[in-house]
Coordinates of C-alpha atoms and ligand atoms in Angstrom, one line a residue:
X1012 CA -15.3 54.8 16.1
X1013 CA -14.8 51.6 13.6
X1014 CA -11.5 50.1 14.0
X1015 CA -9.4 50.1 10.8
X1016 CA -8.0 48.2 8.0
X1017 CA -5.2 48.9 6.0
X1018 CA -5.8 47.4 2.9
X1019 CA -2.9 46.5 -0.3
X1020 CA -4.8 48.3 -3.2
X1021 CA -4.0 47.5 -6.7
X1022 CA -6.6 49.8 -8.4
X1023 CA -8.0 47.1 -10.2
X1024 CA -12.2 45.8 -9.6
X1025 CA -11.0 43.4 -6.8
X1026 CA -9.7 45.6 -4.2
X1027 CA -12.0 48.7 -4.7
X1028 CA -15.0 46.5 -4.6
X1029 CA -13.3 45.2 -1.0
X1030 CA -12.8 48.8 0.5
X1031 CA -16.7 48.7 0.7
X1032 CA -17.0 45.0 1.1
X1033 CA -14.9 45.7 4.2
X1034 CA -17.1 48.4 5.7
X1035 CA -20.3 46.9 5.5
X1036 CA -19.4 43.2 6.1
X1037 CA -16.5 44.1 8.9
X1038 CA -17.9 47.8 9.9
X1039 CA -14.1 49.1 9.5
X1040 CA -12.3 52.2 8.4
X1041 CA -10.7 51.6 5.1
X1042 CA -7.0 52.7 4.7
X1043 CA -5.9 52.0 1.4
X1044 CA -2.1 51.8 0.5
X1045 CA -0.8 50.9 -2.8
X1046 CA 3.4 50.1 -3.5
X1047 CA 5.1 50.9 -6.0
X1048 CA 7.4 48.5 -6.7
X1049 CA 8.0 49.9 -10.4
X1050 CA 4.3 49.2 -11.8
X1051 CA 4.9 52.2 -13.9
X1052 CA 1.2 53.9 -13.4
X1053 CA -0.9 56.7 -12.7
X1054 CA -0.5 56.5 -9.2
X1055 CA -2.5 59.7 -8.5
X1056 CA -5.3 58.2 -10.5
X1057 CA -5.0 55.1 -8.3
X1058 CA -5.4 57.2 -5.1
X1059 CA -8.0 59.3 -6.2
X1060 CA -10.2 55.5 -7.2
X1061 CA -9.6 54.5 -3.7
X1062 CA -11.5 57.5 -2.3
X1063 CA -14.0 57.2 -4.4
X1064 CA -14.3 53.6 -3.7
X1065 CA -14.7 54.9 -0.5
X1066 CA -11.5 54.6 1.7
X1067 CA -10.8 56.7 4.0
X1068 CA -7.4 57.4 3.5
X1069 CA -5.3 56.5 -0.2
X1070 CA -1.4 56.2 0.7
X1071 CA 1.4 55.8 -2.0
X1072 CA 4.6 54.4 -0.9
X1073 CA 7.2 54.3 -3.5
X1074 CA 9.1 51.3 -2.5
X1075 CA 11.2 50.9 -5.4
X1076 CA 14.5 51.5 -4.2
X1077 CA 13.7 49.0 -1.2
X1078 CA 12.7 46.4 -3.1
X1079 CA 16.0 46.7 -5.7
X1080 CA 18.5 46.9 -2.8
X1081 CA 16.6 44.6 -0.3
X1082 CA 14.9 41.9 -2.3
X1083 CA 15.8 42.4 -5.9
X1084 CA 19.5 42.0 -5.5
X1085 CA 19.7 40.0 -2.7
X1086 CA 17.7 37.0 -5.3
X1087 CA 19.9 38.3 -8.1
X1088 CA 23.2 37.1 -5.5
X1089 CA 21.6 34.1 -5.4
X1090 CA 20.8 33.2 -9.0
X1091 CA 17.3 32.4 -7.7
X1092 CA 15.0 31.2 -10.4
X1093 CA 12.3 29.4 -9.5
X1094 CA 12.2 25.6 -11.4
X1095 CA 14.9 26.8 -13.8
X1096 CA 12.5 29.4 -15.1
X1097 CA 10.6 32.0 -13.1
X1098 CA 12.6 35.3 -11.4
X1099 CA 10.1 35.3 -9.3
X1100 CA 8.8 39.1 -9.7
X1101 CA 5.9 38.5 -7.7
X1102 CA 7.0 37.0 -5.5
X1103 CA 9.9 38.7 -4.2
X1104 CA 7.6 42.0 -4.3
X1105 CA 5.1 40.4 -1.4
X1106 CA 7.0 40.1 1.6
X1107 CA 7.9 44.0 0.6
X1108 CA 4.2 44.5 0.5
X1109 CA 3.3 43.2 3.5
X1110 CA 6.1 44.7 6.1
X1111 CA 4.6 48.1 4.5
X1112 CA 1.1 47.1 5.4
X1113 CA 2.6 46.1 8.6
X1114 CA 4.0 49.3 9.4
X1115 CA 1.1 51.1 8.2
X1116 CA -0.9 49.6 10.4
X1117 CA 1.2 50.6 13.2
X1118 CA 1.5 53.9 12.8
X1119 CA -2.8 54.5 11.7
X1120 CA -2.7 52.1 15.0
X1121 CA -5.0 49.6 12.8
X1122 CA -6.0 46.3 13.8
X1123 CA -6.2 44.5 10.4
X1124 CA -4.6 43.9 7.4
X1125 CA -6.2 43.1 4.2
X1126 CA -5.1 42.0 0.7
X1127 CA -7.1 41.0 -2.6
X1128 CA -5.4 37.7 -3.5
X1129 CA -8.1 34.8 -4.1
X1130 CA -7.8 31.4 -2.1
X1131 CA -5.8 29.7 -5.0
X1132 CA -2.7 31.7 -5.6
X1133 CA 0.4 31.6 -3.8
X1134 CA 0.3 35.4 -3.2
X1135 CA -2.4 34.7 -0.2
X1136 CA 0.7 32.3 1.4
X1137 CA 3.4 35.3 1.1
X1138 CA 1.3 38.1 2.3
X1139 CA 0.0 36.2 5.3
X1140 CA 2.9 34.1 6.2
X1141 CA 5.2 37.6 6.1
X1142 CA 2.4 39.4 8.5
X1143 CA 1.8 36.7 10.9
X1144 CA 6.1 36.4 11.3
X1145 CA 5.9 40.6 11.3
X1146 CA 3.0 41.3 13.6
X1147 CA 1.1 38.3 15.1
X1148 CA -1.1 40.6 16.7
X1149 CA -2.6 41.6 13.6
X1150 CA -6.0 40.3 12.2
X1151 CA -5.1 39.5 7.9
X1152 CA -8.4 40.0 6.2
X1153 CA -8.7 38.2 2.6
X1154 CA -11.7 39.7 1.1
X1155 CA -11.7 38.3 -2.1
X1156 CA -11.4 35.1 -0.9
X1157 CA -14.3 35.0 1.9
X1158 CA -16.8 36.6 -0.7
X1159 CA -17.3 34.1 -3.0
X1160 CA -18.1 36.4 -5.8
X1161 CA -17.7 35.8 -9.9
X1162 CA -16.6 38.4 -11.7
X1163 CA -19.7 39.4 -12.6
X1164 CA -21.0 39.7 -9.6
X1165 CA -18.2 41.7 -8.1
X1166 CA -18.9 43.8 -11.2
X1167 CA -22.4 44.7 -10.1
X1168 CA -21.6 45.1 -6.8
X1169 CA -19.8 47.3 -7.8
X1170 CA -22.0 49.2 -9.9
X1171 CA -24.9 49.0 -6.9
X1172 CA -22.0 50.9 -4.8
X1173 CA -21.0 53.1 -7.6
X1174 CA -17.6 52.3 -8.1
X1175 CA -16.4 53.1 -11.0
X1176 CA -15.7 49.4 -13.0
X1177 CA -12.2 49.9 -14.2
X1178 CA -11.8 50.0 -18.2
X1179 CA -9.4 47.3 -18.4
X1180 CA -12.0 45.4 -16.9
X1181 CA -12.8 43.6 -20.3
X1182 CA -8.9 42.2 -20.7
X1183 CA -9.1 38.5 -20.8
X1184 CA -5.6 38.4 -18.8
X1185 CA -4.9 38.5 -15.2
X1186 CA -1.3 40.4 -14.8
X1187 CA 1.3 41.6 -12.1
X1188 CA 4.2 44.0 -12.6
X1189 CA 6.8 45.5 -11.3
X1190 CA 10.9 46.2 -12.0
X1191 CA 12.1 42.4 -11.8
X1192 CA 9.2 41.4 -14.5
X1193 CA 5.3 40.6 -15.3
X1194 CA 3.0 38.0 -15.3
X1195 CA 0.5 37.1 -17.3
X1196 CA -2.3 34.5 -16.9
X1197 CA -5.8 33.5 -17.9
X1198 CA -7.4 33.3 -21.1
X1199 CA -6.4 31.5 -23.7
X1200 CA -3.3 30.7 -21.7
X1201 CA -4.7 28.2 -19.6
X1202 CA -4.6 25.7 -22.4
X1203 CA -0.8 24.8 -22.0
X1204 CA -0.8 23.9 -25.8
X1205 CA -1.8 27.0 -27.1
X1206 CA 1.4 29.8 -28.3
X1207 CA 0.9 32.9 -26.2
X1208 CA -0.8 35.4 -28.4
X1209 CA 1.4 38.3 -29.3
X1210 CA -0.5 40.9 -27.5
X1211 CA 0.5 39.4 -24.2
X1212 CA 3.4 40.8 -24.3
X1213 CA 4.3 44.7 -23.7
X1214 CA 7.9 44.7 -22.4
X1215 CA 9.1 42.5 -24.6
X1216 CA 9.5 42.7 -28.9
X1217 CA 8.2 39.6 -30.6
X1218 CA 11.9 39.0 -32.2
X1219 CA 10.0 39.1 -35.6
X1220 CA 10.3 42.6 -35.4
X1221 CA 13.5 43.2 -33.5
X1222 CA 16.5 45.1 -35.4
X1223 CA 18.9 43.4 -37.8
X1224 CA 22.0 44.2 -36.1
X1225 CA 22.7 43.1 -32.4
X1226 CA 23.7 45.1 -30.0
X1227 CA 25.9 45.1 -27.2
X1228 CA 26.1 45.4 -23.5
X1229 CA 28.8 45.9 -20.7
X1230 CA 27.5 44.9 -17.5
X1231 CA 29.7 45.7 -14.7
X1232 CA 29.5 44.2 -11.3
X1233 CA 30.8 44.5 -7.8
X1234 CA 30.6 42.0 -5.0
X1235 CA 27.6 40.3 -6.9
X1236 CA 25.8 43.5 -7.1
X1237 CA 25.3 45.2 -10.8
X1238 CA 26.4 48.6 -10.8
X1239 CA 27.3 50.1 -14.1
X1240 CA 26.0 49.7 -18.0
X1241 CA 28.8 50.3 -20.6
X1242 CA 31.2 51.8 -18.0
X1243 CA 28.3 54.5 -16.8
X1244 CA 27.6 53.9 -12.8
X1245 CA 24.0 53.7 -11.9
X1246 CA 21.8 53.4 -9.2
X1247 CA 19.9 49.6 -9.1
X1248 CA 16.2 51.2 -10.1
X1249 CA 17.4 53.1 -13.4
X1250 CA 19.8 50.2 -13.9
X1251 CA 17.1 47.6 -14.3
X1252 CA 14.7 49.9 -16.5
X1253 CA 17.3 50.6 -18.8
X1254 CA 18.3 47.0 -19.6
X1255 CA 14.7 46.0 -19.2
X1256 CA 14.3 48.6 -22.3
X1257 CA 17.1 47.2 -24.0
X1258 CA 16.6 43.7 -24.0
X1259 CA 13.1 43.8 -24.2
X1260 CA 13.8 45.3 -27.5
X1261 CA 15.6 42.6 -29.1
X1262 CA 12.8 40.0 -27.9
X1263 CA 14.3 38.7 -24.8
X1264 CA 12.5 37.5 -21.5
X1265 CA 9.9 35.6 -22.4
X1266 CA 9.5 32.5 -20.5
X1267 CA 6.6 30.1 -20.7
X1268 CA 6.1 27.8 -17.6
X1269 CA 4.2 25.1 -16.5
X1270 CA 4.8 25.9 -12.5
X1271 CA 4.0 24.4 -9.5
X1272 CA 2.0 25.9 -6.8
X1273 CA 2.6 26.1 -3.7
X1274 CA -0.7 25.4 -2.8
X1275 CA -0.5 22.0 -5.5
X1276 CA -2.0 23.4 -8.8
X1277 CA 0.1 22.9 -11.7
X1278 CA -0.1 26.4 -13.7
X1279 CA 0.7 27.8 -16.9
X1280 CA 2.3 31.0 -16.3
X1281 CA 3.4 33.5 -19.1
X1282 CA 6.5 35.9 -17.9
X1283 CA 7.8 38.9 -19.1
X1284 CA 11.7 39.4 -17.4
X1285 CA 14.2 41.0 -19.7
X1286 CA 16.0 42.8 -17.0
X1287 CA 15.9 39.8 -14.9
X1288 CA 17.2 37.0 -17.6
X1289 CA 20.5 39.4 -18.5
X1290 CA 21.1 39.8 -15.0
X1291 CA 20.9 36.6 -14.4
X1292 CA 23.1 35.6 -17.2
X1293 CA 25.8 37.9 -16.7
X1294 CA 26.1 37.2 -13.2
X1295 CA 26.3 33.9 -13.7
X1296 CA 29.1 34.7 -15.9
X1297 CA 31.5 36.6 -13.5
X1298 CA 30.6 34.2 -11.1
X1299 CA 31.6 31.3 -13.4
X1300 CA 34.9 33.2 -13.6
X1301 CA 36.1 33.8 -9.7
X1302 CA 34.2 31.1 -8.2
X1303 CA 36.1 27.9 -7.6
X1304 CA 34.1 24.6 -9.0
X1305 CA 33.6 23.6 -5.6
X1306 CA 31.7 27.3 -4.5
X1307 CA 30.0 26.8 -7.7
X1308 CA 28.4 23.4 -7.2
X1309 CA 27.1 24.3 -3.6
X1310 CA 26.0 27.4 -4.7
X1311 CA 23.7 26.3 -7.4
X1312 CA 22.1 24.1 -4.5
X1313 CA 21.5 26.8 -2.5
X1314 CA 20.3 29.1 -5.4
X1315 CA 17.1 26.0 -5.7
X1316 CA 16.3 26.6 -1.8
X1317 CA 16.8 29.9 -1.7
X1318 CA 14.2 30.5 -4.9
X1319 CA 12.1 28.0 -3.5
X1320 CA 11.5 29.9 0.1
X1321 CA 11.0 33.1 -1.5
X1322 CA 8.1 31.3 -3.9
X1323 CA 7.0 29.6 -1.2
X1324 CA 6.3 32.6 1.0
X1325 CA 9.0 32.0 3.9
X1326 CA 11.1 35.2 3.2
X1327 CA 10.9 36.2 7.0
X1328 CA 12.3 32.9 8.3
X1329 CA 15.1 31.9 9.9
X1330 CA 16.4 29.4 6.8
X1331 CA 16.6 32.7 4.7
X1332 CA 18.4 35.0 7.4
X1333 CA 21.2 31.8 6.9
X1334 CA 21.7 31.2 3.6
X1335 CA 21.6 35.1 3.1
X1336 CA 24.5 35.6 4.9
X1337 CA 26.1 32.6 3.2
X1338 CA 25.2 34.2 -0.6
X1339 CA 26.3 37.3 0.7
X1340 CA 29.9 36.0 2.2
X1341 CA 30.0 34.0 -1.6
X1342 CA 29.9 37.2 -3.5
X1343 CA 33.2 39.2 -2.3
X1344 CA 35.1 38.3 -5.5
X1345 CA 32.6 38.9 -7.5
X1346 CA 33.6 41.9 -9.1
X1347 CA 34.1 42.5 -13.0
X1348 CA 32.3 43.0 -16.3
X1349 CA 30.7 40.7 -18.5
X1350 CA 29.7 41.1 -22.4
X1351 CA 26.5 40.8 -23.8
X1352 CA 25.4 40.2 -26.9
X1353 CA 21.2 40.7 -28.2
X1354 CA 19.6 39.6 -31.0
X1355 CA 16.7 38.6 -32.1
X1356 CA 15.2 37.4 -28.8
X1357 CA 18.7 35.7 -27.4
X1358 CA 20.8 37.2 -25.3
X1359 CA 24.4 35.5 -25.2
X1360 CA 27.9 35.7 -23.2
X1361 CA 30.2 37.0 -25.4
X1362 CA 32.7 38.2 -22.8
X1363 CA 34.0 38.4 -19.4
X1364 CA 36.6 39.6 -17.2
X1365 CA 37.6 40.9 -13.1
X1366 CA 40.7 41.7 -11.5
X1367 CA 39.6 38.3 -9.2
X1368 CA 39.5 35.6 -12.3
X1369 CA 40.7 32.7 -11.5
X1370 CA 41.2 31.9 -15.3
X1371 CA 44.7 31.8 -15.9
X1372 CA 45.7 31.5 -19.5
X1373 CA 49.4 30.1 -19.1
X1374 CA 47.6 27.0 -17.3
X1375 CA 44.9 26.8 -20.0
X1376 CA 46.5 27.7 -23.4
X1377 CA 48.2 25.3 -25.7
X1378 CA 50.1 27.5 -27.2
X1379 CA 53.6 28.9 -26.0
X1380 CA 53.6 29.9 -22.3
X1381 CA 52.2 27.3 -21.1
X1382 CA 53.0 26.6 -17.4
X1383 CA 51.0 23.6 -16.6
X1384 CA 53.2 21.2 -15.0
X1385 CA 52.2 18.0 -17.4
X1386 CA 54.7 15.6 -15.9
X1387 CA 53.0 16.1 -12.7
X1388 CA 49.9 14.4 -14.6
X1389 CA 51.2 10.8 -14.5
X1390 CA 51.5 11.0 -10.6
X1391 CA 48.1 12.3 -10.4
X1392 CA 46.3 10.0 -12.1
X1393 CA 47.8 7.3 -10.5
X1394 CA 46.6 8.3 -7.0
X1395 CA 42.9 9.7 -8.6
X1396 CA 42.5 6.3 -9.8
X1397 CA 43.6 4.4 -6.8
X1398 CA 40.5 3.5 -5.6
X1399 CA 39.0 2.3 -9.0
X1400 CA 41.6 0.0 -9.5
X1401 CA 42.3 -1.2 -6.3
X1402 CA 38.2 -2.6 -6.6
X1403 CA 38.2 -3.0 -10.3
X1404 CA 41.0 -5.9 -8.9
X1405 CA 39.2 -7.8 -6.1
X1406 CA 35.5 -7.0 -7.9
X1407 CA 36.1 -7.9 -11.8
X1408 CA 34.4 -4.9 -13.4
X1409 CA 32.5 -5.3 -17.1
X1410 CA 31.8 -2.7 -19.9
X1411 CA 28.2 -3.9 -19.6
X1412 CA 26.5 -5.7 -16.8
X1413 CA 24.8 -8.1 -18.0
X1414 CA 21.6 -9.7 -16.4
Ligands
LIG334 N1 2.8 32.4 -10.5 C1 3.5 33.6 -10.1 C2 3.8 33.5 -8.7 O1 3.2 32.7 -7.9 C3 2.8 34.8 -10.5 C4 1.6 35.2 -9.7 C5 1.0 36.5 -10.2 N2 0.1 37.0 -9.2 C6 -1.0 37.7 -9.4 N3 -1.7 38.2 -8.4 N4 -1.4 38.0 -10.7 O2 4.6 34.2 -8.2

């Protein structure tokens, strides 16, 4: 008996050219598993190419309410974009992907994993990095990487195993979806210079073509977490595909970014993220409104490492467990609603409130009502600028230093 595999399978030429790749080069049992993480597809279709393909067994694990409640909103509590830019749909959905392989492999009692991610990606990191902290026992096979194919190639190995080439085999793009966003690369989008060509884009509206009147959104949130849209409670998985479909219909998500690698390639990466950007936003928002400045600053320091561990593959650390608990402890005034306006690929803040605001309009208006103490000012400013004066005194200060 061949020990088994349990193999992450897309569908796509890569991993059903490496279920047989894996049985003849490895002489192992294929057991193919594919997530869904909200990649809306034929999933039956997907199974049924595996077997032909040859595996042994096709497993589909609907993971989408995991990866919502476990990775998706835990990022979202953290603000965590990657460089300022990236929501990081990817790569939030591989730790997710490899605990299931993980625990598939336990329970087929397998000995390997394997995944179709080349040698230049960061995907290869995340997968193997997650499986090596989850099960060090396990053997992490990378086919695509160790066979040194070209397309082409893989193409007519393919077609000497009869495997059926997939249609979509001709699409100039390399892309990954799932509920937090898509990615698009290759083609004509490696030349940084060149305007992403409209038919890259499928959750999104070119804002061309958007309607003429905006529309508007009430997001309402509690402790960090978005629960209801215009007043209506909803669970997280139907919540994000309904603003995805909303905002993606007035043209907003699209993000163009020149990223950096983990593994030290500077790439141009096309994203698709309208559910992900309002979210973002709008969290942002109630946050801005029952956070003190102080929680605010440290946060946002926190929200760069904790975006760059999860895109740099080190979701099952320690570091994470930590500053999870800290984003999580941040969030419990974090209730309320916030306003959004669309239109014509912006989305904008247009309101905000929660029974936690800190905004108190008899200290900020200067109209009648006002309550803020102004002959307390003179007092204050004396001691604030105690220390500027006292060195301003024994080390003459100038407007501008001169050489
Ligand atoms: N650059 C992004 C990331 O590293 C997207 C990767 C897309 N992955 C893929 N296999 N197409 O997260």
């Amino acid at each position: 008996m061949p020990d088994k595999v349990v193999l992450a399978y897309s569908g796509g030429l890569d991993t059903s050219v490496a279920i047989r790749w894996l049985q003849e080069k490895y002489n192992l049992e294929v057991i193919a598993v594919t997530v869904d993480v909200g990649n809306e597809r034929d999933f039956s279709l997907v199974q049924q190419k595996a077997c032909n393909a040859g595996a042994t067994k096709a497993l589909v694990q609907d993971a989408k309410k995991a990866f919502v409640d476990h990775f998706i909103f835990p990022a979202l509590k953290a603000d965590a974009l990657y460089e300022g830019h990236y929501p990081l749909a990817t790569a939030l959905s591989r730790p997710l992907i490899a605990q299931i392989l993980v625990d598939v492999a336990r329970a087929e009692k397998a000995t390997a994993v394997a995944h179709g991610c080349t040698g230049k990606g960061n995907d290869q990191v995340r997968i193997e990095v997650s499986v090596n902290a989850l099960a060090p026992d396990l053997k992490v096979i990378a086919p695509a990487r160790e066979w040194d194919m070209t397309r082409e190639e893989s193409i007519s190995y393919a077609q000497r195993f009869n495997i059926p080439v997939p249609t979509t085999v001709d699409s100039p793009y390399s892309i990954d979806e799932n509920l937090w966003g898509r990615s698009i690369e290759c083609g004509v989008l490696e030349d940084p210079w060149v305007e992403p060509p409209e038919d890259v884009f499928t959750l999104t509206k070119s804002p061309a073509k958007t309607p003429d009147k905006p529309s508007y959104v009430e997001i309402g949130f509690e402790q960090g977490v978005p629960v209801t849209i215009d007043g209506k409670k909803m669970d997280g998985v139907s919540l994000i595909q309904r603003l995805s479909k909303l905002a993606g219909g007035h043209g907003v998500g699209r993000v163009d970014h020149l990223e950096n690698r983990l593994v030290g390639i500077k790439s141009r990466e096309i994203y698709e993220a309208p559910a992900a950007t309002v979210l973002l936003q709008t969290h942002q928002a109630l946050e801005a409104i029952t956070l003190s400045k102080e929680q605010l600053r440290f946060k946002q320091k926190v929200a760069t490492e904790y975006a760059d561990l999860i895109y740099n593959g080190l979701w099952f650390s320690s570091l994470h467990r930590d500053l999870a608990a800290y984003v999580k402890s941040s969030q419990r005034y974090v209730s309320g609603a916030v306003r959004l306006k669309l239109f014509k690929g912006s989305s904008a803040v247009v309101g905000r409130k929660s029974p936690f605001s800190l905004y108190r309009h008899s200290l900020a208006t200067y109209d009648k009502g006002d309550e803020f103490d102004r002959k307390a000012a003179p007092g204050f400013i004396q001691i604030w600028g105690l220390p500027v004066r006292t060195q301003a005194e024994i080390q003459p200060t100038k407007l501008v230093e001169e050489d």
